[in-house]
Amino acid sequence: MSDVPPAAGLLDRAVTALGGAQRPGQVQMADAVARAFTTGEHLAVQAGTGTGKSLAYLVPAIARAVTDDAPVVVSTATIALQRQLVDRDLPRLAEALADSLPRRPTFALLKGRRNYLCLNKIHGGSDTGDDAGQEELFTPASTLGRDVRRITEWASDTETGDRDDLRPGVPERSWAQVSVSARECLGPARCPYAADCFAEKARAEAGRADIVVTNHALLAIDAIAEAEVLPEHEFLIVDEAHELTDRVTSVATGELTGGPLGVTVRRTGRLVGPELTERLDAAVATFTSAIHDAQPGRIDFLDDELRTYLTALRDAAAAARSAINPAPGDPKAAAARAESVAALSEISDTAARVLDSFGPAIPDRADVVWLDHEEQRGAQPSVSGSATRPVLRVAPLSVAGLLAGQVFGTATAVLTSATLTVGGSFDAMAEAWGLSGGPAWRGLDVGSPFDHAKSGILYIAAHLPAPGRDGAGSAGQFDEIAGLIEAAGGRTLGLFSSMRAARAAAEEMRCRLATPVLCQGDDGTAALVERFAADPQTSLFGTLSLWQGVDVPGPSLSLVIIDRIPFPRPDDPLLTARQRAVAARGGNGFMAVAAGHAALLLAQGAGRLLRRTDDRGVVAVLDSRMATARYGAYLRASLPPFWSTTDPELVREALRRLRTPAAD
């Protein structure tokens, strides 16, 4: 790399060309990323909002990629960040650095196969296997039929076949009619549309690119799958790294539920004999009935009845799978068989995994099994209450070993986010990633361009009673919310621990306040955030997606209200199992898991307040335990260093001073 200026020099050229100003934290991060790529030591970087971290890692990544012909994979958690990188940051950097590098850098976006239109499927190569869905496809007035016809017309115009390029979008059920998973794909050798395949074109383009932008889910699939999904690479950047373990866990989770099982039975019945069809149908019926009647929650001991039904389901699915010839000459028949084989394999493998998970003693188990009864959107409620869908799930207790061996064991990684320290330390995240006691790594906090102590106040309502377990707001809490929003003149983002709490507070505030109050669910989240940002008098209440997904700089947001410490639900099967595992090793399960989970979410929520250097405001936590409980100091240490107070009148007066004429 002797012909290329050091990272700081390239960064200076890039920032100057883009009309910006360098920040000390950005320079420090860029140098650290370049050093990690040279030494092979993994790097965790906490870079506060406004640091400009995307340029800080992209500049040294581009330099390494073009000088050494060593592709760099950049993984993100959200589509929004992927789009920012591919549509804005990378094109501008390629232009800005063109004269400083041996050649112009190239880049590509790569997603999982399900995200791309399948030409074989859309041109009649397969069917849904679901008689009701098949009928809807050919019903002109049906939503499903309209969606598929629109996608078919779009297929002739699109260059990418990428679902995110379809405007307006379509529901998952509609997209499923025109896409396939990697298991269902016929493969280039057998598919008649292989030469024009959108997914294969995206993979080929990624294979030629210097920088490949992808998502955490595909990163997980690449680690789990037997075949390589991502291009071969020595360097990896994980942005939004606080989300990595949850996204990988989600990919590694298997599930069994009635709807997909029934579709598989109907699809398989067209491909195998009546005896195997009846056997599979019976196994699905008995298993579905058993989980419908069972109590939801974590399953530590498998009773004989459910064991029998799972064994029958595993064996029936495996037998049907073995009976299907996967490679007839006709492409349409081949596609139908590929879909059935994939579905049956998934059923058999998941049932086997559930059964095998109960073999070791509880302290030695790698997987956690639980039963959920989920509400079905759009379904008619039953006589006993809301319509529910029983789902049996199996998930890894930890993905640390998978990440350490299959991700960080094969590439030098830079992991970054605005929130990576928990209780002021990187140790909790490093352990979750599998770096503790494993590959060499170091943590670096490059700080933030914000002067948090002068720009923001952390207000803890220590005088309020601790919140009740039911999640509903108390009269005292509603009084506190109303007083704060009145003082702020609106301009409030309310972050709540549940939708029930958010709706209750919104209804109450609409009765008490003269300023508008929006609530998540009133409209699409993006539309609500847009309305909130456009009117400084408006307040927006919501739950988890707003804790991490809102970027509203300026006068429309000067108050963030957090109703309670966001501990996980006490009946969360996976997190409680993780707490138990920590305790079994002699650790503090509550602090390691529940408090760690809450600390990260609190930091994300508080991070909504300051989005640019001239922002000012208050983060108000209406949970007195932040001030009174022993773990309060640990949680406060995870937040930005705001000036802190428990004086409500002082805070209301500060909010009144912040009000602008537009808010009055």
Short mmCIF file of N, CA and C in Angstrom, two decimals, residues 5 43-44 77 103 108 119 124 202-203 232 240 250 301 321 392 428 452 486 552 573 575 580 593 607 633 654-655:
data_model
loop_
_atom_site.label_atom_id
_atom_site.label_comp_id
_atom_site.label_asym_id
_atom_site.label_seq_id
_atom_site.Cartn_x
_atom_site.Cartn_y
_atom_site.Cartn_z
N PRO A 5 -1.87 7.13 -0.07
CA PRO A 5 -1.72 7.91 1.16
C PRO A 5 -2.30 7.16 2.35
N LEU A 43 -11.47 -5.37 15.62
CA LEU A 43 -11.65 -4.04 16.22
C LEU A 43 -13.13 -3.78 16.46
N ALA A 44 -13.46 -3.38 17.69
CA ALA A 44 -14.81 -2.92 18.02
C ALA A 44 -14.73 -1.41 18.26
N ALA A 77 -27.55 -3.84 9.49
CA ALA A 77 -28.78 -4.44 10.01
C ALA A 77 -30.01 -3.93 9.28
N ARG A 103 -6.79 2.62 -9.08
CA ARG A 103 -7.92 2.48 -10.00
C ARG A 103 -9.20 2.88 -9.29
N ALA A 108 -20.99 -3.23 -4.86
CA ALA A 108 -22.22 -3.94 -5.21
C ALA A 108 -23.02 -4.22 -3.95
N LEU A 119 -37.48 -15.59 -12.25
CA LEU A 119 -38.11 -15.60 -13.57
C LEU A 119 -38.74 -16.95 -13.89
N GLY A 124 -44.36 -19.32 -14.89
CA GLY A 124 -45.09 -20.59 -14.87
C GLY A 124 -44.25 -21.78 -14.52
N ALA A 202 -26.69 -10.60 -9.46
CA ALA A 202 -26.25 -9.86 -8.27
C ALA A 202 -25.02 -10.53 -7.64
N ARG A 203 -25.03 -11.88 -7.60
CA ARG A 203 -23.87 -12.60 -7.05
C ARG A 203 -22.63 -12.40 -7.91
N GLU A 232 -15.66 -14.62 -1.54
CA GLU A 232 -14.54 -14.86 -0.64
C GLU A 232 -13.92 -13.53 -0.23
N GLU A 240 -23.84 -1.18 12.58
CA GLU A 240 -25.02 -1.51 13.41
C GLU A 240 -24.76 -2.86 14.12
N SER A 250 -31.86 -15.00 14.90
CA SER A 250 -33.11 -15.13 14.14
C SER A 250 -32.94 -16.07 12.95
N PHE A 301 -38.57 -29.89 29.43
CA PHE A 301 -38.70 -31.35 29.41
C PHE A 301 -39.77 -31.73 28.38
N ARG A 321 -39.70 -36.80 1.39
CA ARG A 321 -38.59 -36.14 0.69
C ARG A 321 -37.79 -37.16 -0.14
N LEU A 392 -43.97 -23.74 17.30
CA LEU A 392 -42.91 -24.35 18.09
C LEU A 392 -41.58 -23.87 17.53
N ALA A 428 -19.27 -7.14 27.43
CA ALA A 428 -20.53 -7.88 27.22
C ALA A 428 -20.75 -8.16 25.74
N HIS A 452 -22.37 16.49 25.23
CA HIS A 452 -23.62 16.00 25.81
C HIS A 452 -24.00 16.75 27.08
N GLU A 486 -46.27 19.72 27.64
CA GLU A 486 -46.76 21.11 27.66
C GLU A 486 -45.58 22.07 27.72
N VAL A 552 -34.54 12.45 13.58
CA VAL A 552 -35.24 13.73 13.39
C VAL A 552 -34.42 14.84 14.03
N PRO A 573 -38.64 -16.64 26.56
CA PRO A 573 -38.03 -17.97 26.73
C PRO A 573 -36.54 -18.01 26.45
N LEU A 575 -34.24 -15.36 26.40
CA LEU A 575 -33.41 -14.56 27.30
C LEU A 575 -33.40 -15.13 28.71
N ARG A 580 -30.34 -18.14 32.89
CA ARG A 580 -30.12 -19.37 33.66
C ARG A 580 -28.74 -19.96 33.36
N VAL A 593 -27.67 -10.47 31.25
CA VAL A 593 -28.63 -10.60 30.15
C VAL A 593 -29.70 -9.52 30.21
N GLY A 607 -30.22 8.04 22.24
CA GLY A 607 -29.52 8.53 21.05
C GLY A 607 -30.42 9.22 20.04
N ALA A 633 -26.86 2.62 38.42
CA ALA A 633 -25.59 3.21 38.00
C ALA A 633 -25.05 2.52 36.75
N ALA A 654 -36.33 24.26 31.68
CA ALA A 654 -35.36 24.13 30.59
C ALA A 654 -36.07 23.90 29.26
N LEU A 655 -37.12 23.09 29.26
CA LEU A 655 -37.88 22.83 28.04
C LEU A 655 -38.61 24.08 27.56
#
